[in-house]
PDB file of N, CA and C in Angstrom:
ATOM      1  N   UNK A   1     -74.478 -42.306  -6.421  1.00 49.00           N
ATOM      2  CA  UNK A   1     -75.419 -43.360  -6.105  1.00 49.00           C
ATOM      3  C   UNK A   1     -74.814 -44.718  -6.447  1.00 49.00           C
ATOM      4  N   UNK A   2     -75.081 -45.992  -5.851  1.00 51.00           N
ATOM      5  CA  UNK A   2     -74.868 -47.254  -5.730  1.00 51.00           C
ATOM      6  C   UNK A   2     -75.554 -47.803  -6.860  1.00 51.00           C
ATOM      7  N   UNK A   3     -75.021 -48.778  -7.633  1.00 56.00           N
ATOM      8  CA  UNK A   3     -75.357 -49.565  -9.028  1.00 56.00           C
ATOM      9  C   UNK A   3     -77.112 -49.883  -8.853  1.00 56.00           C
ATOM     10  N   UNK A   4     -77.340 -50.183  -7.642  1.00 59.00           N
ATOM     11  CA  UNK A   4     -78.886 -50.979  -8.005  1.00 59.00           C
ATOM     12  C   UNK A   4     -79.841 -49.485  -7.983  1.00 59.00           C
ATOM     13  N   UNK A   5     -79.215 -48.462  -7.265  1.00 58.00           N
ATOM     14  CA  UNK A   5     -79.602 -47.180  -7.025  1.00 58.00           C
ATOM     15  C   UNK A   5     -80.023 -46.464  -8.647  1.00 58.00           C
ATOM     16  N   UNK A   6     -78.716 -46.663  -9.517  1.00 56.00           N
ATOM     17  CA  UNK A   6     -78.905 -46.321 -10.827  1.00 56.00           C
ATOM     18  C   UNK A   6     -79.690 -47.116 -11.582  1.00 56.00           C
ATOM     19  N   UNK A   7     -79.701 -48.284 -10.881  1.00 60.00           N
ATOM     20  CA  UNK A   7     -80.847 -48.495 -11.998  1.00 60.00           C
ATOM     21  C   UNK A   7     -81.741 -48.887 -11.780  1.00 60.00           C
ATOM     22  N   UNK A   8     -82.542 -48.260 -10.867  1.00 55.00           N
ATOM     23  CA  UNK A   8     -83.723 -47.974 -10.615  1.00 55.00           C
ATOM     24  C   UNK A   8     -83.674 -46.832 -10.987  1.00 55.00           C
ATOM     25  N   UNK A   9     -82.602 -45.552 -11.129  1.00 56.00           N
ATOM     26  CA  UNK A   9     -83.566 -44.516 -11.982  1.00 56.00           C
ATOM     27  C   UNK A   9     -83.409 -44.523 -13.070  1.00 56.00           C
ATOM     28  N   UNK A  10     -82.614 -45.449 -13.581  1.00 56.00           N
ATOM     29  CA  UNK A  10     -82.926 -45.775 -15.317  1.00 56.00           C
ATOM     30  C   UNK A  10     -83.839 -46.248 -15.229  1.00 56.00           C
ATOM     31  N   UNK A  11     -84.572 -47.218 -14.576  1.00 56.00           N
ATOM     32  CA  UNK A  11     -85.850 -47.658 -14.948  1.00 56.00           C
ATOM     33  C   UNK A  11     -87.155 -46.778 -15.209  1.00 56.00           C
ATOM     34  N   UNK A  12     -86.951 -45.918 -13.361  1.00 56.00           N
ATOM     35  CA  UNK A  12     -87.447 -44.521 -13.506  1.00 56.00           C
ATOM     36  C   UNK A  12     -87.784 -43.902 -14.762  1.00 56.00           C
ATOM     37  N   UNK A  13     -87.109 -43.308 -15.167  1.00 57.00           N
ATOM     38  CA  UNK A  13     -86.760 -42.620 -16.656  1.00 57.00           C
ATOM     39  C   UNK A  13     -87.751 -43.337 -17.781  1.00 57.00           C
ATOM     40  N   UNK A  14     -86.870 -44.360 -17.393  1.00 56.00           N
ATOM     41  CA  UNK A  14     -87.764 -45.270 -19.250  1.00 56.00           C
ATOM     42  C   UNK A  14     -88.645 -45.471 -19.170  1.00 56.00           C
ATOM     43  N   UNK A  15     -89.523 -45.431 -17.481  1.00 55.00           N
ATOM     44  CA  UNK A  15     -90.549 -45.463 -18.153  1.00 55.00           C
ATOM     45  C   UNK A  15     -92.018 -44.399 -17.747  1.00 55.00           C
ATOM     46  N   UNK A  16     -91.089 -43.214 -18.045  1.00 56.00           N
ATOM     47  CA  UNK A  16     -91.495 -41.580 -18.142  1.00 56.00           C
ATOM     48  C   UNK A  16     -91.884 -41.248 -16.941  1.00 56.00           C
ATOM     49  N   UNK A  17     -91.266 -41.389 -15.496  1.00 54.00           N
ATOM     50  CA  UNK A  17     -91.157 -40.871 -14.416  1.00 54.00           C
ATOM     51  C   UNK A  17     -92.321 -42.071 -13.306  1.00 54.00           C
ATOM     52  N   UNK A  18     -92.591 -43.026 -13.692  1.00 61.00           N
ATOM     53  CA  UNK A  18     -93.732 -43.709 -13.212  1.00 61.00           C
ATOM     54  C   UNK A  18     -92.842 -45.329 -12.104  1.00 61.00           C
ATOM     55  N   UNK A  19     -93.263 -45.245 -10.959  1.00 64.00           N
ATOM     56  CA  UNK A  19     -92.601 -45.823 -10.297  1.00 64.00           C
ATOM     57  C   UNK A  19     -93.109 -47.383 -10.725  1.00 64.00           C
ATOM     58  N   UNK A  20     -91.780 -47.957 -10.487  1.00 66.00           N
ATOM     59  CA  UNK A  20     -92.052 -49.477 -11.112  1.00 66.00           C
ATOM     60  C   UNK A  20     -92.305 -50.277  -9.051  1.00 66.00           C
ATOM     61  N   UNK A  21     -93.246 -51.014  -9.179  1.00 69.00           N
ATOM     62  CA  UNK A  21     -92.801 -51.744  -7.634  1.00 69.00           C
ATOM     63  C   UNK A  21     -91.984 -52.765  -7.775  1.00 69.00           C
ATOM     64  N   UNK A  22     -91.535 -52.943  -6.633  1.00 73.00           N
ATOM     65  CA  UNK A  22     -90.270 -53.796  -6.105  1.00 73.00           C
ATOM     66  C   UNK A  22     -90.561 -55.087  -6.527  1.00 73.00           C
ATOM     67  N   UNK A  23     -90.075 -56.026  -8.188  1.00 76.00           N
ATOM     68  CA  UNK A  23     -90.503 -57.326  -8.140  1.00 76.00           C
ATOM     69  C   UNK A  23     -89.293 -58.483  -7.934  1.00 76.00           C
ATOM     70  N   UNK A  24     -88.581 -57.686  -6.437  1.00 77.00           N
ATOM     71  CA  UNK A  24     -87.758 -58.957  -5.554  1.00 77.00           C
ATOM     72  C   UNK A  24     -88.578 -60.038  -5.164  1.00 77.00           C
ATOM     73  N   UNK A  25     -89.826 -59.729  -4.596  1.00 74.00           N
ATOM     74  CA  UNK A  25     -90.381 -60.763  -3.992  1.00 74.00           C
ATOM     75  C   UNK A  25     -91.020 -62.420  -4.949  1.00 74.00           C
ATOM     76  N   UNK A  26     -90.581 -61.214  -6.266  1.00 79.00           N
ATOM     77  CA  UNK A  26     -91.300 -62.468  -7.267  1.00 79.00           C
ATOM     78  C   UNK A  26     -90.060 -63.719  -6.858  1.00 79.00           C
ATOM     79  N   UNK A  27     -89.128 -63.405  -6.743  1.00 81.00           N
ATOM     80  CA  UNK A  27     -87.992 -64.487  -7.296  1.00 81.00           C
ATOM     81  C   UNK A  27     -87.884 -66.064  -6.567  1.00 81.00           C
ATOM     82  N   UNK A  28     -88.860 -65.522  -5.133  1.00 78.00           N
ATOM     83  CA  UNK A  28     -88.650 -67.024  -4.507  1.00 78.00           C
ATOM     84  C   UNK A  28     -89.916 -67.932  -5.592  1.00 78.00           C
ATOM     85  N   UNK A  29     -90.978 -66.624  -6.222  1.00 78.00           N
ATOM     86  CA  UNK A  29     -91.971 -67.274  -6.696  1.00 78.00           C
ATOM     87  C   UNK A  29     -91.271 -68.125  -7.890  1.00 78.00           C
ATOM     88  N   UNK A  30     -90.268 -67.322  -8.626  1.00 80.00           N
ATOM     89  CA  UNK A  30     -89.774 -68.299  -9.919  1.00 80.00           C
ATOM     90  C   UNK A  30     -89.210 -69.130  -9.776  1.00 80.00           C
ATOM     91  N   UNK A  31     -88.660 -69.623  -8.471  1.00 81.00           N
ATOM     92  CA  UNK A  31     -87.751 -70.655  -8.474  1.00 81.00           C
ATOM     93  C   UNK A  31     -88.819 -72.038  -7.769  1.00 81.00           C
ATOM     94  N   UNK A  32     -89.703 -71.247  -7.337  1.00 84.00           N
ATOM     95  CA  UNK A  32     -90.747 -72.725  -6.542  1.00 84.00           C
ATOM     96  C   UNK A  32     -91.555 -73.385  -7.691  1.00 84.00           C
ATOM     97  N   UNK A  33     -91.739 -72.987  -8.835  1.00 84.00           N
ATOM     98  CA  UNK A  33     -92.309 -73.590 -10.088  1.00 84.00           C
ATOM     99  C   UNK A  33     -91.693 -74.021 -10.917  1.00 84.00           C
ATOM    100  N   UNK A  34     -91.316 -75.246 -11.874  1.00 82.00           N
ATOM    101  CA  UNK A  34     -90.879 -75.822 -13.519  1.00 82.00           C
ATOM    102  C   UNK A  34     -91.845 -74.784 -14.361  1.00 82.00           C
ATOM    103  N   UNK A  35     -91.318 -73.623 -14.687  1.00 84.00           N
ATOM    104  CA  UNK A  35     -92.203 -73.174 -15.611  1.00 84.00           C
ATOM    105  C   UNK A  35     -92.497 -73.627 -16.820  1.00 84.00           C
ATOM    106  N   UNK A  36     -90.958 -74.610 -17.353  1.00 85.00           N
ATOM    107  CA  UNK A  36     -91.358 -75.190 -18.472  1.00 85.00           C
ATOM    108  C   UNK A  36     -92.065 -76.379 -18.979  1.00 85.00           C
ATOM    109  N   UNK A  37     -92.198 -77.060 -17.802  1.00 85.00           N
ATOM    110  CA  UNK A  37     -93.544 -77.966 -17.062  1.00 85.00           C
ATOM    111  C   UNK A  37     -94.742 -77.417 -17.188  1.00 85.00           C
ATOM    112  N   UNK A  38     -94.991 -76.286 -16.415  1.00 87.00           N
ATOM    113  CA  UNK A  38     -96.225 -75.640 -16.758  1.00 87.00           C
ATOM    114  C   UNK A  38     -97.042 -74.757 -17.818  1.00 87.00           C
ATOM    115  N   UNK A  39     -95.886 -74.565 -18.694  1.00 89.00           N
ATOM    116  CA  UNK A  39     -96.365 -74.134 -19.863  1.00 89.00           C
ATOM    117  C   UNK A  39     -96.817 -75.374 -20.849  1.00 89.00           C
ATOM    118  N   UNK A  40     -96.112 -76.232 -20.784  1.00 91.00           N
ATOM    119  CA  UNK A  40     -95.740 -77.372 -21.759  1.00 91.00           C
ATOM    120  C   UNK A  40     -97.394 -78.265 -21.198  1.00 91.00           C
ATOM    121  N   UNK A  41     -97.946 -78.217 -19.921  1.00 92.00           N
ATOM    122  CA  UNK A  41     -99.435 -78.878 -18.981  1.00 92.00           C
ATOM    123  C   UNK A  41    -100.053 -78.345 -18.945  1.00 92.00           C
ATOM    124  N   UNK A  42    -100.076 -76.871 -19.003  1.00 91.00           N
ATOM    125  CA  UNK A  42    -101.188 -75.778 -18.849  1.00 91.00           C
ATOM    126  C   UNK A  42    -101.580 -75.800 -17.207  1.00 91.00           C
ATOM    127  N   UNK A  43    -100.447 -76.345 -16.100  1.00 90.00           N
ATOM    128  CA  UNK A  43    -100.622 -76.559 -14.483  1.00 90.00           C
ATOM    129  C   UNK A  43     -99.542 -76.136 -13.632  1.00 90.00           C
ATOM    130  N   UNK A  44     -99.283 -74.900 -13.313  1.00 86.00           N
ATOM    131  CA  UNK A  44     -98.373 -74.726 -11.940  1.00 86.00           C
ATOM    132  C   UNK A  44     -98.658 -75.402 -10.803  1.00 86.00           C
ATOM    133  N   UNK A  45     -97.585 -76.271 -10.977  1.00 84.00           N
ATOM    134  CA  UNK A  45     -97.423 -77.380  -9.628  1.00 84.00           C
ATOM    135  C   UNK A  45     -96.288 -76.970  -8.730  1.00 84.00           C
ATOM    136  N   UNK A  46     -96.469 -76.440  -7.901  1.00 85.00           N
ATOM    137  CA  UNK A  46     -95.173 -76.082  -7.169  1.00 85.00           C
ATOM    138  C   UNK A  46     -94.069 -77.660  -6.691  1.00 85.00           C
ATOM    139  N   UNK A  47     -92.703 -77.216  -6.749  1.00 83.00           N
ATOM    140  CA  UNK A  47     -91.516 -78.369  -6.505  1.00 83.00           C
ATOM    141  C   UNK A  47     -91.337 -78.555  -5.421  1.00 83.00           C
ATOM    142  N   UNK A  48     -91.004 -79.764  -5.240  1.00 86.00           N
ATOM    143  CA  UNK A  48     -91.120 -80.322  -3.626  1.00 86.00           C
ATOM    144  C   UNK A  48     -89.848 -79.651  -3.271  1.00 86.00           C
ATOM    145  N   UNK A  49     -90.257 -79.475  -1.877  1.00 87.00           N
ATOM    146  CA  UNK A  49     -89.118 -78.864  -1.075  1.00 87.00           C
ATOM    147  C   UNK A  49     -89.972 -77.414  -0.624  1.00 87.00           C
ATOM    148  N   UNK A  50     -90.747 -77.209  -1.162  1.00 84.00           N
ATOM    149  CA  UNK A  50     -91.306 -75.809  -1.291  1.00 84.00           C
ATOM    150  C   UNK A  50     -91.750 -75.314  -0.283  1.00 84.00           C
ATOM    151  N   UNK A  51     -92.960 -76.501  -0.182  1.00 86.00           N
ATOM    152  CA  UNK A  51     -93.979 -75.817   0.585  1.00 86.00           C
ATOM    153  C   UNK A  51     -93.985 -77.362   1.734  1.00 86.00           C
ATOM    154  N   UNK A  52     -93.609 -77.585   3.053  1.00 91.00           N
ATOM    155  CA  UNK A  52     -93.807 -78.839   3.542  1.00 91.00           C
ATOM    156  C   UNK A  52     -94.776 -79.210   3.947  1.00 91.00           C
ATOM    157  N   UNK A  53     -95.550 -78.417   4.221  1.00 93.00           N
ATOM    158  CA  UNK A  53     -97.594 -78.934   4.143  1.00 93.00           C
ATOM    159  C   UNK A  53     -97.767 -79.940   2.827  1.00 93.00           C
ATOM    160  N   UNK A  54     -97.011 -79.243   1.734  1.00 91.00           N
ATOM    161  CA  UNK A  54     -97.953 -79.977   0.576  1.00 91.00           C
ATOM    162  C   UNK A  54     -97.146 -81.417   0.450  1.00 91.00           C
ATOM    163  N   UNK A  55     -95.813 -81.168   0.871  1.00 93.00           N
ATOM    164  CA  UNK A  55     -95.309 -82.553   0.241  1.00 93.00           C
ATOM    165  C   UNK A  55     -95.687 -83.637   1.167  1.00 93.00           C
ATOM    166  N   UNK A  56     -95.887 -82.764   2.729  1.00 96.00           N
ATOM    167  CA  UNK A  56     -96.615 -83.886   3.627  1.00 96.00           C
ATOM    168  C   UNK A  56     -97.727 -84.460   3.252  1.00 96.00           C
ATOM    169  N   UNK A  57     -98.725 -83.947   2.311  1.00 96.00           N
ATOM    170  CA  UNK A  57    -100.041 -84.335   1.919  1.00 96.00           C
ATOM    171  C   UNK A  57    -100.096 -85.256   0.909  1.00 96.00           C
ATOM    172  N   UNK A  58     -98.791 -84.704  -0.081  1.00 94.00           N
ATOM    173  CA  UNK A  58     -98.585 -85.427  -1.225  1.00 94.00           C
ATOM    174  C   UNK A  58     -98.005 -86.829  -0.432  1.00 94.00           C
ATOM    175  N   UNK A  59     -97.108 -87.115   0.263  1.00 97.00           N
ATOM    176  CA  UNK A  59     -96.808 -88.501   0.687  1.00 97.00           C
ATOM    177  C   UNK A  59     -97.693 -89.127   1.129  1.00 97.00           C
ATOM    178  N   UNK A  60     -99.092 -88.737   1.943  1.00 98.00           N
ATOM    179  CA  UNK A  60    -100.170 -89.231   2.250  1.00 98.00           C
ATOM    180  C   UNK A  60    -100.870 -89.877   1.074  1.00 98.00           C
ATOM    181  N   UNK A  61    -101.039 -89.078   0.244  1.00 96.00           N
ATOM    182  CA  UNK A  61    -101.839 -89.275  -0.546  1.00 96.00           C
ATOM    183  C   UNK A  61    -101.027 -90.567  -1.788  1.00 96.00           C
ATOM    184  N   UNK A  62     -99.661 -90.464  -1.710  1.00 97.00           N
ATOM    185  CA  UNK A  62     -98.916 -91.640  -2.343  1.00 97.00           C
ATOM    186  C   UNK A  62     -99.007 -93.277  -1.399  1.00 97.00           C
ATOM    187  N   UNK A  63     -99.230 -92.814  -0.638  1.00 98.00           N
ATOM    188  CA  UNK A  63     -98.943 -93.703   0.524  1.00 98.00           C
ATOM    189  C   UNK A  63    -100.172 -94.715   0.621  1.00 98.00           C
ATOM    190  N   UNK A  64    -101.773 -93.589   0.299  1.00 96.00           N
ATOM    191  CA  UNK A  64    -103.091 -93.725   0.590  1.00 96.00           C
ATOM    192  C   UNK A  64    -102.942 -94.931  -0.832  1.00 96.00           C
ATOM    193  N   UNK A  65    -102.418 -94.341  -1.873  1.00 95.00           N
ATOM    194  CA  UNK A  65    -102.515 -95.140  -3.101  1.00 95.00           C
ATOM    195  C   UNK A  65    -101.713 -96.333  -3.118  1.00 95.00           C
ATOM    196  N   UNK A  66    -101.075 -96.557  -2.522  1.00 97.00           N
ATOM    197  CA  UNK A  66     -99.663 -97.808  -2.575  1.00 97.00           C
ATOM    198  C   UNK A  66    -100.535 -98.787  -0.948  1.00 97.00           C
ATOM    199  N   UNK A  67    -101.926 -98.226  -0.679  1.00 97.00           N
ATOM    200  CA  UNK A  67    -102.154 -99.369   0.738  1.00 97.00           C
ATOM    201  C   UNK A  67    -103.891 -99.372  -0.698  1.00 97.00           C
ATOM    202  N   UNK A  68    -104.005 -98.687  -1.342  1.00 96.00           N
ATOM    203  CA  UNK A  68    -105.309 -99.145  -2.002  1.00 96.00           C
ATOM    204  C   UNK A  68    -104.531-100.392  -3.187  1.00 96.00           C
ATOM    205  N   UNK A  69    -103.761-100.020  -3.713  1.00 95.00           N
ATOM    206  CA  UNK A  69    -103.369-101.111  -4.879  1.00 95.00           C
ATOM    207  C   UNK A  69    -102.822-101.844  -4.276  1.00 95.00           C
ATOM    208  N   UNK A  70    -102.058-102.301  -2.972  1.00 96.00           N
ATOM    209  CA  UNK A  70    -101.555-103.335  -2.039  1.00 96.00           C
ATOM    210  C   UNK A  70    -103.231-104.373  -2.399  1.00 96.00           C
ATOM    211  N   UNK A  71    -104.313-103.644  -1.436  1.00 95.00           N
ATOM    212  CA  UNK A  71    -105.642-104.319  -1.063  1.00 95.00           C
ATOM    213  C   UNK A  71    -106.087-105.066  -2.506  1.00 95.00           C
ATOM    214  N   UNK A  72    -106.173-104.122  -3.932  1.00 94.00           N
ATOM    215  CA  UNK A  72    -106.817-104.499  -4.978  1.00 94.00           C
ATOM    216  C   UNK A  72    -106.189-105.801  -5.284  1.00 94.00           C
ATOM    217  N   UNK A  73    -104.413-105.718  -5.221  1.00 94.00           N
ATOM    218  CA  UNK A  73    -104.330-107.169  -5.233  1.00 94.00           C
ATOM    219  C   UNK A  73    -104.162-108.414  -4.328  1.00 94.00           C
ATOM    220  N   UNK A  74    -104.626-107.965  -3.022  1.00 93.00           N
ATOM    221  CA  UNK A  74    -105.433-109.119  -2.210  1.00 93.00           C
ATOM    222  C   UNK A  74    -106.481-109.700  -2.870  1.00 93.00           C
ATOM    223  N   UNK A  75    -107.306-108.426  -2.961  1.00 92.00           N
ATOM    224  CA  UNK A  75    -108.925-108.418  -3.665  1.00 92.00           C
ATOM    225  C   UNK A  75    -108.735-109.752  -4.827  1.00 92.00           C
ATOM    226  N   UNK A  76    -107.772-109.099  -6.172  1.00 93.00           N
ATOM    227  CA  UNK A  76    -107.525-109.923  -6.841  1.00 93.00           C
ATOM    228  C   UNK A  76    -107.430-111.321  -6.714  1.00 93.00           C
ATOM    229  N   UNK A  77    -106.720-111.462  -5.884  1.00 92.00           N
ATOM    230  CA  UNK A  77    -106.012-113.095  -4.985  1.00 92.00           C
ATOM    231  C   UNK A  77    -107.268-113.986  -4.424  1.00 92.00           C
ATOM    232  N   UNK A  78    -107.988-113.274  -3.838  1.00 91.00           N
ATOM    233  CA  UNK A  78    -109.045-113.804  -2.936  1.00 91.00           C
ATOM    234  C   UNK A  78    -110.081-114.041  -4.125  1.00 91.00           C
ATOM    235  N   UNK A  79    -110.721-113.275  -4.929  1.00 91.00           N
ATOM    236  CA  UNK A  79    -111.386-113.326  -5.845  1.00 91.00           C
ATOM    237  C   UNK A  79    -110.676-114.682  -7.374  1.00 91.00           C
ATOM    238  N   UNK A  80    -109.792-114.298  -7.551  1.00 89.00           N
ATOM    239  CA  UNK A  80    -109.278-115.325  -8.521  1.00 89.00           C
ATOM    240  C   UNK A  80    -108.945-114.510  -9.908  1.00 89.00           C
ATOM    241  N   UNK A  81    -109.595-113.742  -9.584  1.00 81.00           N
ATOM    242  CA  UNK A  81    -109.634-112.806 -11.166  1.00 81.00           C
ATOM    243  C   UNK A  81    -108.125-112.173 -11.628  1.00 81.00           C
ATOM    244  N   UNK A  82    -108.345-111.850 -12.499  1.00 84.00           N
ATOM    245  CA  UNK A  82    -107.192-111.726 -13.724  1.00 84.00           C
ATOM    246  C   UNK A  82    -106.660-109.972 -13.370  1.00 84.00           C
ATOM    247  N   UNK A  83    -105.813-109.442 -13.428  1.00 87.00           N
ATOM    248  CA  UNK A  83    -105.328-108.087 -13.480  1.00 87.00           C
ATOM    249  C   UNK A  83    -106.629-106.860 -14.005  1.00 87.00           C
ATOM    250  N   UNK A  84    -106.920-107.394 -15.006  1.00 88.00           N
ATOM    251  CA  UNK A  84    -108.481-106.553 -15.852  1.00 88.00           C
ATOM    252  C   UNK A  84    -109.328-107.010 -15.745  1.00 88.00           C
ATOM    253  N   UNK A  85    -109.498-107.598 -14.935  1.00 91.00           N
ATOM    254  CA  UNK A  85    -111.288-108.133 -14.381  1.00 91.00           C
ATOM    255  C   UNK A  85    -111.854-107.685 -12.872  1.00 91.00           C
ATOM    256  N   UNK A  86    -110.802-107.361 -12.221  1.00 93.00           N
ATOM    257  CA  UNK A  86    -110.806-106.672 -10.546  1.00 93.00           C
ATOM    258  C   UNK A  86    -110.410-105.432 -10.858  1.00 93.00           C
ATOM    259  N   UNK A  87    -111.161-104.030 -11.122  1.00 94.00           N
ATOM    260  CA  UNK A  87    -110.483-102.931 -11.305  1.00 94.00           C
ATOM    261  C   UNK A  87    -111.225-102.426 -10.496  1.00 94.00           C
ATOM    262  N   UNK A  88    -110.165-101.209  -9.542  1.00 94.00           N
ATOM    263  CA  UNK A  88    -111.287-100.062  -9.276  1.00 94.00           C
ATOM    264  C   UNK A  88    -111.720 -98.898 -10.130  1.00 94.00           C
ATOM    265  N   UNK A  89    -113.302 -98.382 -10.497  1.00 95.00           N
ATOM    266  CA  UNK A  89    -114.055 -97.224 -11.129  1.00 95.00           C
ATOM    267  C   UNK A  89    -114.064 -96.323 -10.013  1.00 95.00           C
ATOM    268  N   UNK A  90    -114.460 -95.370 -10.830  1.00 94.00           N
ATOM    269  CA  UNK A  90    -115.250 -94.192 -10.271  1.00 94.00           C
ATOM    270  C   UNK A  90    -116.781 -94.105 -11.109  1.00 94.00           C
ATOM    271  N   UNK A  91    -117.488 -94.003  -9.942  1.00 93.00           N
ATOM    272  CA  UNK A  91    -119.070 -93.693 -10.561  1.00 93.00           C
ATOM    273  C   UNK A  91    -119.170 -92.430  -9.897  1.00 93.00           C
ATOM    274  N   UNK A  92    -119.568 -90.794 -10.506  1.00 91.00           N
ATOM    275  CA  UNK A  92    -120.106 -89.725 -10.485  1.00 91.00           C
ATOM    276  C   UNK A  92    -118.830 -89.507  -9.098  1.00 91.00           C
ATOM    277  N   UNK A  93    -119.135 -88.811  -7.659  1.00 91.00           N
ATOM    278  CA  UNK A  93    -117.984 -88.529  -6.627  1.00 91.00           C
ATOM    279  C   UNK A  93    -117.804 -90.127  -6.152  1.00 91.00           C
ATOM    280  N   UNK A  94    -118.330 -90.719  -6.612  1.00 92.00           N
ATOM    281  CA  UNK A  94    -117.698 -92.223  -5.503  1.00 92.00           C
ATOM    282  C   UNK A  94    -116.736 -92.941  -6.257  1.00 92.00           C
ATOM    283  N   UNK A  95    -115.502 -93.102  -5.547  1.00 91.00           N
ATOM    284  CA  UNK A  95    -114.021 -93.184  -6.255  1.00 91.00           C
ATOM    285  C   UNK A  95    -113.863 -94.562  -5.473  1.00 91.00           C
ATOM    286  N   UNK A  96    -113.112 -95.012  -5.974  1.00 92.00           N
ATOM    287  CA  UNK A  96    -112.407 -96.567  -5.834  1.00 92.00           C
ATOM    288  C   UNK A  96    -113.112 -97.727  -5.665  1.00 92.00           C
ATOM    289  N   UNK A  97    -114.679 -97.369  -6.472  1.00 93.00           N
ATOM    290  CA  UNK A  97    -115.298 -98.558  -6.398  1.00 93.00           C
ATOM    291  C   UNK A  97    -115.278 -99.819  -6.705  1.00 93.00           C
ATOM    292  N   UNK A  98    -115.381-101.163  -6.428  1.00 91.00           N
ATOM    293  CA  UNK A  98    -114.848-102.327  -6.801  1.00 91.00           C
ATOM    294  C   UNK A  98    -115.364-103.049  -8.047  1.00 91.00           C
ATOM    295  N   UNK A  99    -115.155-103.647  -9.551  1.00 93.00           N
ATOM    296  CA  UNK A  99    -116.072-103.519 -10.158  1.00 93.00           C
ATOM    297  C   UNK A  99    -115.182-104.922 -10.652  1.00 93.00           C
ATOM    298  N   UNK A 100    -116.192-106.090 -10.881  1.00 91.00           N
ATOM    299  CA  UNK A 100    -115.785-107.351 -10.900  1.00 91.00           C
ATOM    300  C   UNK A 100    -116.655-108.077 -12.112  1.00 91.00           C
ATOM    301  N   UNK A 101    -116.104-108.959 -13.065  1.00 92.00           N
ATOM    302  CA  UNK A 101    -117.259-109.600 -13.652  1.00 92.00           C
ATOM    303  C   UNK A 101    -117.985-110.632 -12.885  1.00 92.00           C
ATOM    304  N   UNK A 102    -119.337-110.740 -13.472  1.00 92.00           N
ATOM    305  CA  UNK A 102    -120.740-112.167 -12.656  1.00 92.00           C
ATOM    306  C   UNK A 102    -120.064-112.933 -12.278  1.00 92.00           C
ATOM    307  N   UNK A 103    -118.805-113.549 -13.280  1.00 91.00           N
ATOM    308  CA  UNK A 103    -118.548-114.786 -12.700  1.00 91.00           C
ATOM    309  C   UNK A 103    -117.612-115.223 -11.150  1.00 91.00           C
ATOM    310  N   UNK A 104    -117.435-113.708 -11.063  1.00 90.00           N
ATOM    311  CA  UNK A 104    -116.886-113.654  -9.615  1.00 90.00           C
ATOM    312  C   UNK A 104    -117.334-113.292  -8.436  1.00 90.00           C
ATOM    313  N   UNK A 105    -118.670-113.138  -9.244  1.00 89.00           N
ATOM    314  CA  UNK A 105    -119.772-112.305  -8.028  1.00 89.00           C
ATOM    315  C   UNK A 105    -120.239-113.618  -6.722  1.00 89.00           C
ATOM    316  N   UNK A 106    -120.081-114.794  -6.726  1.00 89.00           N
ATOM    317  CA  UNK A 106    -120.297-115.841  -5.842  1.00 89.00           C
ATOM    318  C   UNK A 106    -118.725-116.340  -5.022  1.00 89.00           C
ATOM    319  N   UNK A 107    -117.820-115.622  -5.734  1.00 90.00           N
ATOM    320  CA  UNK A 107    -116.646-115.512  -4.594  1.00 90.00           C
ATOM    321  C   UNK A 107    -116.375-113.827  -3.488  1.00 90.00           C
ATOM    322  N   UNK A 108    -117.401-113.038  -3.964  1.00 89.00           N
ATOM    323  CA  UNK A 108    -117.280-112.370  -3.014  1.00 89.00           C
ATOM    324  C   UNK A 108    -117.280-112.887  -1.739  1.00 89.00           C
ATOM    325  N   UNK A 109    -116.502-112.901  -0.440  1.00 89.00           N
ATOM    326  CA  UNK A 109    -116.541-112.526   0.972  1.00 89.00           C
ATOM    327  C   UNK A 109    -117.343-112.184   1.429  1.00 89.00           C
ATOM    328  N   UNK A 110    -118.162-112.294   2.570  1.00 88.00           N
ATOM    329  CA  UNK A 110    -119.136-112.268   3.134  1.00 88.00           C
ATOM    330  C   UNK A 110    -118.918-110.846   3.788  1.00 88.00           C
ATOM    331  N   UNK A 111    -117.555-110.645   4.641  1.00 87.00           N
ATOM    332  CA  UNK A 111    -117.202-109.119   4.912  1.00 87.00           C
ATOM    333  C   UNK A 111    -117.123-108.050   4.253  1.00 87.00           C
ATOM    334  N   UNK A 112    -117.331-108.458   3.161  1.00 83.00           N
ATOM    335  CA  UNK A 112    -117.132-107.121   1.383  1.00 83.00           C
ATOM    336  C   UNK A 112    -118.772-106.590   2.185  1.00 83.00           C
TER     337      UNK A 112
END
């Protein structure tokens, strides 16, 4: 018998005649994760290159964020306000809400 042949029935053997299944398929799984990332976060994030759905989504979603903080500091500009006085909140699911102090509340834009 051929080396990988033997040892599969050493495996066989050790572990008292009980067939082990085939865990080749794991290996593309170990290499698509930083496991030591995910132990260290408590989050399996799979590595780009992986999967191209996700990294397409992930650039969207970088992209979505780099045209919202572009706007906040228009917002900023137009408003007058300071870096920490124009921030976007989240209240309960409504995300990127605009949240300004009074004294800027009479330079809002009529289009806001």
């Amino acid at each position: 018998p051929g080396c990988d042949e033997a040892r599969r029935e050493d495996v066989f053997t050790a572990i008292g005649g009980a067939s082990m299944p085939d865990l080749t398929a794991l290996t593309a799984m170990e290499a698509a994760f930083d496991w030591g990332a995910a132990k260290a976060s408590g989050r399996i994030e799979p590595a780009r290159g992986v999967d191209a759905d996700l990294d397409a989504a992930e650039d969207a979603l970088a992209s979505a964020d780099a045209n919202l903080a572009s706007w906040l500091d228009t917002a900023r500009a137009t408003l007058g306000g300071h870096k920490t006085d124009v921030v976007f909140v989240s209240a309960n699911k409504d995300t990127h809400l605009v949240e300004l102090p009074d004294r800027l509340a009479g330079k809002i834009p009529s289009p806001w």
